[in-house]
Coordinates of C-alpha atoms and ligand atoms in Angstrom, one line a residue:
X1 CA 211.7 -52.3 120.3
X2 CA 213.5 -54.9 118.2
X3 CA 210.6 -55.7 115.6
X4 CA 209.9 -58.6 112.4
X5 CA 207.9 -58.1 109.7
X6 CA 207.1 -61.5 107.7
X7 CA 205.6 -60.5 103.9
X8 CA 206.8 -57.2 102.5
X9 CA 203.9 -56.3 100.4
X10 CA 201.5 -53.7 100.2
X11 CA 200.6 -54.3 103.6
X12 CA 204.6 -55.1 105.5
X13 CA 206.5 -53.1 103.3
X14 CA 204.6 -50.4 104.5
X15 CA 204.3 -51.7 108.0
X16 CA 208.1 -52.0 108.7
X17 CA 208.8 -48.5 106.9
X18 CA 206.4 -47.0 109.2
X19 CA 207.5 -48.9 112.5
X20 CA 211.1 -47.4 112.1
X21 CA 209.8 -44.2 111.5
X22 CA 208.4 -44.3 114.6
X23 CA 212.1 -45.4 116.6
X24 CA 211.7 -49.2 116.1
X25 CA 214.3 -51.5 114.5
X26 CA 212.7 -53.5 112.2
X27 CA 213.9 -56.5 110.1
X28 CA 211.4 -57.3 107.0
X29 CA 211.7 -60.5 105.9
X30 CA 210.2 -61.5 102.3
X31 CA 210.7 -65.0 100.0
X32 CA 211.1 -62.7 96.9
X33 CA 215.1 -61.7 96.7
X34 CA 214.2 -59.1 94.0
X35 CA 211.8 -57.1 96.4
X36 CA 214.2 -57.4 99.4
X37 CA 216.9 -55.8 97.2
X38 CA 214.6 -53.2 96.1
X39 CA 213.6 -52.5 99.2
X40 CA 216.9 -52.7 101.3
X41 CA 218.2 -49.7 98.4
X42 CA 215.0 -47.9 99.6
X43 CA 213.6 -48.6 95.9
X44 CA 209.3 -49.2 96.9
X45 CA 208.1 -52.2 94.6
X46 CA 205.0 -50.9 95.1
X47 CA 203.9 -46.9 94.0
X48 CA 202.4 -45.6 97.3
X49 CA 202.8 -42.0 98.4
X50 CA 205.4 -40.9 101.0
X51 CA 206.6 -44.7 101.2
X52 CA 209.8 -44.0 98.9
X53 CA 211.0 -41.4 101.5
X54 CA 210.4 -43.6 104.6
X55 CA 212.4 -46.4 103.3
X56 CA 214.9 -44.1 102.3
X57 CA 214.9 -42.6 105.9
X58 CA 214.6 -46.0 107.7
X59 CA 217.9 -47.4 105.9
X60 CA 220.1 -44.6 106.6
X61 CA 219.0 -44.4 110.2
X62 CA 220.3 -48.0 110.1
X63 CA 216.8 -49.0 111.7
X64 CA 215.0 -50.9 108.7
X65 CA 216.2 -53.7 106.8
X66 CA 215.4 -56.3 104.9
X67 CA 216.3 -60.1 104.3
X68 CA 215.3 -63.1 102.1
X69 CA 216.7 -65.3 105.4
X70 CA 214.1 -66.0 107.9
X71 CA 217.3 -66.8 110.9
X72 CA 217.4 -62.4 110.9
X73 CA 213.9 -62.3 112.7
X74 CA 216.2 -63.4 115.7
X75 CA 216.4 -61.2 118.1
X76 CA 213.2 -59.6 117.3
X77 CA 210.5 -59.9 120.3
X78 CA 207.5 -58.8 118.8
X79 CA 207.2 -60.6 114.9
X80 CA 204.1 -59.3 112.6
X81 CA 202.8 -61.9 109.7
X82 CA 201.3 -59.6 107.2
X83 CA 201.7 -61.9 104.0
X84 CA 198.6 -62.4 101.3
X85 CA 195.6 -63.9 101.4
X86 CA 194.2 -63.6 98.1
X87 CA 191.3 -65.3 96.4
X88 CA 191.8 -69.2 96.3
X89 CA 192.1 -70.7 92.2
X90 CA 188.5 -72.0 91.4
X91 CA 186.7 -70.7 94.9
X92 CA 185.6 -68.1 97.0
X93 CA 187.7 -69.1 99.9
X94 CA 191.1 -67.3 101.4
X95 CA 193.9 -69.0 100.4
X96 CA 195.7 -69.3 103.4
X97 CA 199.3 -71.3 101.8
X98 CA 201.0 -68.1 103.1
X99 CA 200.1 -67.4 106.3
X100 CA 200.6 -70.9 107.1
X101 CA 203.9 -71.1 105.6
X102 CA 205.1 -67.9 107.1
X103 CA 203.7 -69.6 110.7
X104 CA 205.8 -72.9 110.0
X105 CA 208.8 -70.9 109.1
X106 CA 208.8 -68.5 111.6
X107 CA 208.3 -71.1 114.7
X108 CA 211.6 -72.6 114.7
X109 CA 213.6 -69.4 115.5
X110 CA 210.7 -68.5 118.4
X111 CA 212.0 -68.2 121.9
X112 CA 210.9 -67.8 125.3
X113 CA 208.6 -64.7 125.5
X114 CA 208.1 -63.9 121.7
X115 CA 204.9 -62.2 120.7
X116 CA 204.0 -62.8 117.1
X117 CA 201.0 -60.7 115.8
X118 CA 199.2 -61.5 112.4
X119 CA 198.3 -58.8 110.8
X120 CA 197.1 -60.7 107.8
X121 CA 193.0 -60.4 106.8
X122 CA 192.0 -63.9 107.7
X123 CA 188.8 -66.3 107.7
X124 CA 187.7 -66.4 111.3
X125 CA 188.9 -69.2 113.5
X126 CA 192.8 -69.0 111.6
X127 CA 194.2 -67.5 114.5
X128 CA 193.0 -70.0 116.9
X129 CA 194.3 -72.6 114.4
X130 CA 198.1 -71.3 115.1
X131 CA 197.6 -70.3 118.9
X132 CA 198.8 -74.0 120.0
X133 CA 202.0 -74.3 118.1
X134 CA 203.1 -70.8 119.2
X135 CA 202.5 -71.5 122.4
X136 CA 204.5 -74.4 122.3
X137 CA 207.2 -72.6 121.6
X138 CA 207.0 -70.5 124.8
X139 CA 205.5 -67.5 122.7
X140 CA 202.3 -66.0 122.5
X141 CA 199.8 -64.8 119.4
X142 CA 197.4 -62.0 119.2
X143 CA 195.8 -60.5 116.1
X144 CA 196.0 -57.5 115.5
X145 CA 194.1 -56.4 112.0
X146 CA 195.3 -53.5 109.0
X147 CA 192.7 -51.2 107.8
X148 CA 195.1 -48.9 105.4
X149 CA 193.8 -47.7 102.3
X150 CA 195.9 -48.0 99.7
X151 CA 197.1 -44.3 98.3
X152 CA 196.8 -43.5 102.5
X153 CA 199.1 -46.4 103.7
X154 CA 201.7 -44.6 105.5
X155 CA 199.1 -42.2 107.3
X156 CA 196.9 -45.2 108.0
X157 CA 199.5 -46.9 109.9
X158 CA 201.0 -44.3 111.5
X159 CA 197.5 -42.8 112.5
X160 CA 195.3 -45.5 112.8
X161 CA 191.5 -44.3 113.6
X162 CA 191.6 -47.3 115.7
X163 CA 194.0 -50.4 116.9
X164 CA 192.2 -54.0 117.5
X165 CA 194.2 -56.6 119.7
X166 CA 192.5 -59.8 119.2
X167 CA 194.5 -62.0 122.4
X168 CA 193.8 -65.1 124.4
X169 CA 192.0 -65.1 127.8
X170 CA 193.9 -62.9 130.2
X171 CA 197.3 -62.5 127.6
X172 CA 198.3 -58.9 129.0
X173 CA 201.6 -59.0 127.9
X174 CA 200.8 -59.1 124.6
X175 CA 198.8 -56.0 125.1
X176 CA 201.5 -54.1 126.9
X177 CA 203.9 -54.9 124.0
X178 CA 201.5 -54.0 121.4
X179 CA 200.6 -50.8 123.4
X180 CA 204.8 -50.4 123.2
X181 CA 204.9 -50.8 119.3
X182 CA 201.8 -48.1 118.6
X183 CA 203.2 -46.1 121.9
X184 CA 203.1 -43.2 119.1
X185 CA 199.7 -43.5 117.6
X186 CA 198.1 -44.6 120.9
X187 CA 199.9 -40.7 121.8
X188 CA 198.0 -39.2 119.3
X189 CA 194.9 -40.6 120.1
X190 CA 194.2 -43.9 118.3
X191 CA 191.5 -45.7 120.5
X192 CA 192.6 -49.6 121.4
X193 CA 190.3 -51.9 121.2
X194 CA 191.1 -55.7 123.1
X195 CA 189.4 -58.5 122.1
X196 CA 189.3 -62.4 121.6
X197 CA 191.2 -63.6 118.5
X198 CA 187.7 -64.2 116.4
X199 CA 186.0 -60.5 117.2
X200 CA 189.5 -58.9 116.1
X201 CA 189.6 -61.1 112.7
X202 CA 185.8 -60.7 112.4
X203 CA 186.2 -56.7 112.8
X204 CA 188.8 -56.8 109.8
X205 CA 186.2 -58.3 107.6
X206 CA 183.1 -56.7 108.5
X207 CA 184.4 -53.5 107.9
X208 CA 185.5 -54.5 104.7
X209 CA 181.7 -56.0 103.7
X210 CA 180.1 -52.6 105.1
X211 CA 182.2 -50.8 102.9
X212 CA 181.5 -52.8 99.9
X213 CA 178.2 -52.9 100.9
X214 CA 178.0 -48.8 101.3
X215 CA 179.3 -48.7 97.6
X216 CA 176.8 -51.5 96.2
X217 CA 173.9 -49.4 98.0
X218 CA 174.8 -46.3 96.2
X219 CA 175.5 -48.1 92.8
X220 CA 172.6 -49.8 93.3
X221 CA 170.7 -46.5 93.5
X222 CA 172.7 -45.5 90.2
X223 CA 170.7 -48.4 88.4
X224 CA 167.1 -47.0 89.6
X225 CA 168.2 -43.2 88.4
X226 CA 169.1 -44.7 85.0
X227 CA 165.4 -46.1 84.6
X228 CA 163.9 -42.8 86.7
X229 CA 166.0 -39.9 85.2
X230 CA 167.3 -39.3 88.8
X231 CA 170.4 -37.9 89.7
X232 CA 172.8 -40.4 92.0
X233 CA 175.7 -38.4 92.4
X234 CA 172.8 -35.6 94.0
X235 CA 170.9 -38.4 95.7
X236 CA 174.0 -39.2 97.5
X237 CA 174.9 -35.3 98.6
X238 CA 171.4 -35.6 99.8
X239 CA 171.2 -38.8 101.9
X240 CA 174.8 -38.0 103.0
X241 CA 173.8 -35.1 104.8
X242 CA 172.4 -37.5 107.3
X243 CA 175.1 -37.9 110.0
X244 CA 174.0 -41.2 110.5
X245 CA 174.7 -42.0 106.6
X246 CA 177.6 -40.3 106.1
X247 CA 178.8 -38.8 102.5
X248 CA 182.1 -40.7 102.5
X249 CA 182.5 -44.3 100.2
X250 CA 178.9 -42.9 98.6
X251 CA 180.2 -42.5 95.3
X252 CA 178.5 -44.3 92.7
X253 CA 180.9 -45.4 89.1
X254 CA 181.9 -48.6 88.1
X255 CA 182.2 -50.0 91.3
X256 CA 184.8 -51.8 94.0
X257 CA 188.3 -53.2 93.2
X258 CA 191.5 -54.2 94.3
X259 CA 193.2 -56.8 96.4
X260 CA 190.7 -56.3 99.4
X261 CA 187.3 -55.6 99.7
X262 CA 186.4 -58.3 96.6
X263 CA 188.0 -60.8 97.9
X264 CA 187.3 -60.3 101.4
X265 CA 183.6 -60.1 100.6
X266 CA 183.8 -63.6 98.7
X267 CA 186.2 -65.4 101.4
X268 CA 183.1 -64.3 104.4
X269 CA 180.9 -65.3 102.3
X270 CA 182.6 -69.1 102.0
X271 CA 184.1 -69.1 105.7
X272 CA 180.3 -68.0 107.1
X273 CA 178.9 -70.8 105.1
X274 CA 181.3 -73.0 106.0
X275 CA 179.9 -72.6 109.8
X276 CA 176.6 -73.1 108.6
X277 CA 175.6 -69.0 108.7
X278 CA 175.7 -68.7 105.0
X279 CA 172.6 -67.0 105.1
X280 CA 173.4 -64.4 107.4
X281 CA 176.0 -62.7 104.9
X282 CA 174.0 -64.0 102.0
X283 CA 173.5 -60.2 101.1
X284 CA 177.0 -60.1 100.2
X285 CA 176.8 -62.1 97.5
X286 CA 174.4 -59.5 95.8
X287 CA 176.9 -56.8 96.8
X288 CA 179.1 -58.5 94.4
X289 CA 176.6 -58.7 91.7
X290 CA 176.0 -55.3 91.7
X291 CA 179.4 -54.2 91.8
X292 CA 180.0 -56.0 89.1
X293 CA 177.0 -55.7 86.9
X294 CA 178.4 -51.7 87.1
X295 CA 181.1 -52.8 84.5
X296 CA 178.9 -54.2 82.3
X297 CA 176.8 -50.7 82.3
X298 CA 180.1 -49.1 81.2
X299 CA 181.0 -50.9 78.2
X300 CA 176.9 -51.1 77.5
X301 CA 177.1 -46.9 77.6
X302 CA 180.0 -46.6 75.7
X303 CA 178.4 -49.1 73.0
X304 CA 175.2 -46.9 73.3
X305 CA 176.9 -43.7 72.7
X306 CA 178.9 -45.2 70.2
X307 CA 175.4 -46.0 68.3
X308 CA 175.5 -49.4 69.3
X309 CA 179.0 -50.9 68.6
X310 CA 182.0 -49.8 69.3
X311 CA 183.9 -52.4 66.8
X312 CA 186.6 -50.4 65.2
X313 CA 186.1 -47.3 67.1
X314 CA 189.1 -45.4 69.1
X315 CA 188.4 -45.2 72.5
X316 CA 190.3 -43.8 75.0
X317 CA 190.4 -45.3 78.1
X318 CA 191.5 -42.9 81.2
X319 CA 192.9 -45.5 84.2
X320 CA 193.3 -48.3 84.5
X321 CA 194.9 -48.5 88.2
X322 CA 191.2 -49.8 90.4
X323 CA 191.6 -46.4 92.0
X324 CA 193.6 -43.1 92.1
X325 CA 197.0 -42.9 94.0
X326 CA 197.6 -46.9 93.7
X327 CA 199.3 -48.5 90.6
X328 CA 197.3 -51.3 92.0
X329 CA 195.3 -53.4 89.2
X330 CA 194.5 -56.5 90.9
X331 CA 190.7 -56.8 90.3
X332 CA 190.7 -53.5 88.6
X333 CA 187.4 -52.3 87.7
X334 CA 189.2 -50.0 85.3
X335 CA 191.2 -52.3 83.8
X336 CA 188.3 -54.6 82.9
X337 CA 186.3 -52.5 81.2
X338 CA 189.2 -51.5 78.9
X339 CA 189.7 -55.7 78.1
X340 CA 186.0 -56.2 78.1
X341 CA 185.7 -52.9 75.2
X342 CA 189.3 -54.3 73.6
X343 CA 187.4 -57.8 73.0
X344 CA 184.5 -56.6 71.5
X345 CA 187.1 -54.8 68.2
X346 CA 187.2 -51.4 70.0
X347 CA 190.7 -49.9 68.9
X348 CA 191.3 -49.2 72.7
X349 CA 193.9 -46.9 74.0
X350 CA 194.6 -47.3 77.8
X351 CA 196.8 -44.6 79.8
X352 CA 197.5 -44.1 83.7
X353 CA 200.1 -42.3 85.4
X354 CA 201.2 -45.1 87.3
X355 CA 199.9 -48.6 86.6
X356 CA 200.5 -49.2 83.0
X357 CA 203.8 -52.1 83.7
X358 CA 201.3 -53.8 86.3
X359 CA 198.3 -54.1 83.7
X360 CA 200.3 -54.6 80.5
X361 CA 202.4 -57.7 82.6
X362 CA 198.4 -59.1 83.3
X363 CA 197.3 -58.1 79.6
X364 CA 200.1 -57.8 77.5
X365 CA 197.3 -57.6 74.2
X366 CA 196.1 -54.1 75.0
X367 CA 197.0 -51.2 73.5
X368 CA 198.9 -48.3 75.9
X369 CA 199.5 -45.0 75.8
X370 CA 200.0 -41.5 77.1
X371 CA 197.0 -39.3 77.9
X372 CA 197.8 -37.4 74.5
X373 CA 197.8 -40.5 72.4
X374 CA 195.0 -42.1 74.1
X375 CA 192.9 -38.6 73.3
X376 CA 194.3 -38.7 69.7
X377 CA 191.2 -38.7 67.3
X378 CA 189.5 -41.4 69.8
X379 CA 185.4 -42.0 69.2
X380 CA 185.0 -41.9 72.9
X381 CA 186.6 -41.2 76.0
X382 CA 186.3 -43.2 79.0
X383 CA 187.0 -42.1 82.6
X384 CA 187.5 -45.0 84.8
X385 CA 189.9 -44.3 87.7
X386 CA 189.3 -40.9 89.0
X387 CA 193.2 -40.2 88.9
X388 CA 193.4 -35.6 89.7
X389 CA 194.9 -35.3 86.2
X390 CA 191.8 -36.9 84.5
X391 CA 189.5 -34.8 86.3
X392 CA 191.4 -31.4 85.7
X393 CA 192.0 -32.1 82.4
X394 CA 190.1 -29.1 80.2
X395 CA 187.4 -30.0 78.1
X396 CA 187.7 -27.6 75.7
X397 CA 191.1 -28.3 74.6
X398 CA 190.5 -31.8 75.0
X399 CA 188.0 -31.3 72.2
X400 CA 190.3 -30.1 70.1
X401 CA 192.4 -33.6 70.4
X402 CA 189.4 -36.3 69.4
X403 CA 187.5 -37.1 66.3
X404 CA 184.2 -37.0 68.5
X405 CA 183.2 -35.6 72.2
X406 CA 181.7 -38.1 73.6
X407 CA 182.6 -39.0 77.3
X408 CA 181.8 -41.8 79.6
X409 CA 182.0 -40.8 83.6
X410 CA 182.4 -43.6 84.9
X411 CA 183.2 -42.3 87.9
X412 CA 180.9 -39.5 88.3
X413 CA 183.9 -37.3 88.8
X414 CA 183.9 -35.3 86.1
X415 CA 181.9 -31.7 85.8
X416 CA 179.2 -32.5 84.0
X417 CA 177.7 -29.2 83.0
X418 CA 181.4 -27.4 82.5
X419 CA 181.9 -31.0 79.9
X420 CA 178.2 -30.4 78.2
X421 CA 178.9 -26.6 77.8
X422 CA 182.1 -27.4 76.4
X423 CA 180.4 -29.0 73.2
X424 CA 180.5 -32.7 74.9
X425 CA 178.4 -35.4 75.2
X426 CA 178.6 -36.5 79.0
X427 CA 177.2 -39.6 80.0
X428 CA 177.8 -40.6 83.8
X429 CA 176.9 -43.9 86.0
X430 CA 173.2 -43.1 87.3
X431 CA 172.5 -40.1 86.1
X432 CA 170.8 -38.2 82.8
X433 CA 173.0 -37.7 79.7
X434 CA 173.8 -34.0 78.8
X435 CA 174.0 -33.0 75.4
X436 CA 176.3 -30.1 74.7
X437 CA 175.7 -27.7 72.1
X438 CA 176.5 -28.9 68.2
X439 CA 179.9 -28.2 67.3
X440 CA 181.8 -29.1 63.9
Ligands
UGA501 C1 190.2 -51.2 101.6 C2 189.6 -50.5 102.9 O1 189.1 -49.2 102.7 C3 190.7 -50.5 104.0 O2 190.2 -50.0 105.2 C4 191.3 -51.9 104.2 O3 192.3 -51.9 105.2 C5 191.8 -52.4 102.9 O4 190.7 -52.4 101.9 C6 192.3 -53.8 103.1 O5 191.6 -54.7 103.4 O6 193.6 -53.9 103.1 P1 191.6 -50.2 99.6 O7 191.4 -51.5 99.0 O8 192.9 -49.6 99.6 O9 191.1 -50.3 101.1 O10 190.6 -49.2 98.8 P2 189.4 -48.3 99.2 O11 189.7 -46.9 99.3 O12 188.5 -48.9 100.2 O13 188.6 -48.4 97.8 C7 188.1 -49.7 97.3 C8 187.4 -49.6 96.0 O14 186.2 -49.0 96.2 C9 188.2 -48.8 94.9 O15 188.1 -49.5 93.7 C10 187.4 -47.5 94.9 O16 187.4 -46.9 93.6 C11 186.0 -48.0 95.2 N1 185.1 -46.9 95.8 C12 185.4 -46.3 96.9 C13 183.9 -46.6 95.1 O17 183.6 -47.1 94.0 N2 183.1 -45.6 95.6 C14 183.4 -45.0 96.8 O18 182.6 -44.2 97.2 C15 184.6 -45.4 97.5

């Protein structure tokens, strides 16, 4: 199929790569000239596993490219919208200046049995907004919601665990060419689900709030061990055990990030009070404290270990990306915590494998390093994304490297006994401190 991809973000760049890898020809079309070039010499803007090679592969097949010129989604029949919608300046709403724009640009090169499909996460009620103006054009819309994880994007799409079609009353074509585009995954046994344009932009964001929600639960849990002496990280084996609970997104630490699930959360939260149901996702508002009350534990525990301030102390902070496999820092758990300990006179040292450029264009005043420099005589050591490297690293060789073994778990991902035994002082989120043995 002859395929457009509007946006070529995380979420189309990703998309288009993984449409031609499937036989499609795809055009991407993006506003930013410097990501279209990086993109059409198979460069990925973005660091996401297995994406590089796909782009690569799409070019020289001659069956993805990419264009800063909206007149190349001609030809196309089936045109995705998967630009941004992040947080709005000063509110919890969506700001939806992109989706509309791409919508008005997109229109006038529309013809005669067009389907265009946002793929965008969206405030209920958005696609309805845009179903007229399609139409008039002799097209038709359906929504048709992501759910990749970043660090799993390209399996994600290609796999899906399941594909929603949000479409108007009795719109079958648009099914049958949406069944044509995932012909692949729907082969390999992702389940479609049809719906009306609201349930399919409802399921994007309720999946995103019961996540969120899943982590608050557990972190909430975390704040009861720290007052009980309990154990989270075993409280969650324990209650995960139950099929019906599940182990997976149980994992208590410093809490949710990135360019999804806080936002999403927040722009419900607004859209459902905007239709008078505030108070049926009221909840969510708690989830949000909680998640972010779990920074503010961090940088308390590392003051605590510290003896009660960390001004002028070396602390190494391990991440900074708000979770493994993504150079991703927009709402970055990880990244805060190292501001939040820089502002209060720490001599901070931030490392990550990936996401250093991204956090030192957001805060330039931060210190950054490599792993080796960050460990260099630092007071304390902070584990805040749970990146392989930080959680193979060897406790007691990393001994060896500070002036004093204290570590922070942030992310519960660390062995706490092998840590203790090693001469450390391990403190994790929700759970007891162990005291290893006195070294000099
Ligand atoms: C999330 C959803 O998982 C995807 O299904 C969805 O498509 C995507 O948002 C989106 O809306 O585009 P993503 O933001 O890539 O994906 O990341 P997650 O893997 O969901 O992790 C989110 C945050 O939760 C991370 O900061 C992670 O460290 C944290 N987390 C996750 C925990 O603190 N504990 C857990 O047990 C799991």
């Amino acid at each position: 199929m002859k395929i457009s991809v509007i946006g070529c973000g995380y979420l189309g760049a990703v998309h288009a790569a993984s449409l031609a890898s499937v036989g499609h020809d795809v055009v991407g079309v993006d506003i930013d000239a410097a990501k279209v070039e990086a993109l059409s010499n198979g460069r990925s803007p973005i660091y996401e596993p297995e994406l590089p090679e796909l782009l690569r592969a799409g070019i020289e097949s001659g069956r993805l490219r990419f264009s800063t010129d909206m007149s190349d989604v001609r030809g196309a029949t089936v045109h995705f919208i998967a630009v941004g919608t992040p947080q709005r300046l000063g509110s919890s709403s969506a700001d939806l200046t992109y989706v509309d724009q791409a919508f008005a640009d997109l229109l006038p090169h529309l013809v005669d049995g067009d389907v265009v499909v946002g793929k965008s996460t969206v405030p209920v009620g958005t696609a309805q907004r845009h179903a007229g103006s399609v139409e008039a054009r002799g097209a038709r819309l359906a929504w048709n919601p992501e759910f990749l994880r970043e660090g799993f994007a390209v399996k994600d799409t290609i796999e899906p665990d399941r594909l929603v079609y949000g479409v108007a009353d009795g719109d079958t074509y648009s099914v049958e060419q949406l069944n044509e585009v995932y012909a692949t995954a729907i082969a390999s046994g992702s389940p479609v689900i049809v719906s009306d344009f609201a349930t399919a932009e409802l399921v994007k964001v309720a999946a995103n709030a019961f996540l969120a929600t899943k982590i608050s639960f557990i972190n909430a849990m975390a704040e009861i061990a720290e007052v009980t002496g309990a154990d989270v990280t075993k409280l969650a084996d324990a209650i995960g055990h139950d099929k019906r609970i599940g182990r997976k997104f149980l994992n208590a630490g410093v809490g949710f990030g990135g360019g999804c699930l806080p936002k999403d959360i927040r722009a419900f939260t607004a859209r459902a009070e905007e239709l008078g149901r505030g108070e049926s996702v009221a909840f969510l508002k708690e989830v949000d404290a909680i998640n972010l009350r779990r920074r503010e534990r961090v940088v308390e525990l590392v003051t605590e270990e510290l003896g009660g301030s960390v001004f002028q102390k070396k602390v190494a902070v391990l991440g900074l990306a708000f979770k493994p496999d993504s150079d991703d820092v927009r709402d970055s758990p990880a990244l805060d915590v190292a501001v939040r300990l820089n502002g209060l006179g720490a001599k901070v040292v931030a490392t990550d494998p990936e996401a250093m450029p991204n956090s030192r264009r957001l805060h330039p005043q931060l210190v950054y390093g490599t792993t080796e420099e960050a460990l260099a005589d630092a007071d304390a050591v902070v584990v805040v994304t749970e990146w392989p490297e930080y959680k193979e690293l060897n406790p007691a060789k990393v001994h060896r490297m500070v002036r004093t073994p204290i570590v922070v778990d942030a992310r519960n991902c660390l062995d706490a006994d092998v840590w203790a035994e090693s001469g450390w002082e391990y403190a994790g989120l929700g759970r007891q401190v162990r005291n290893g043995r006195v070294t000099t």
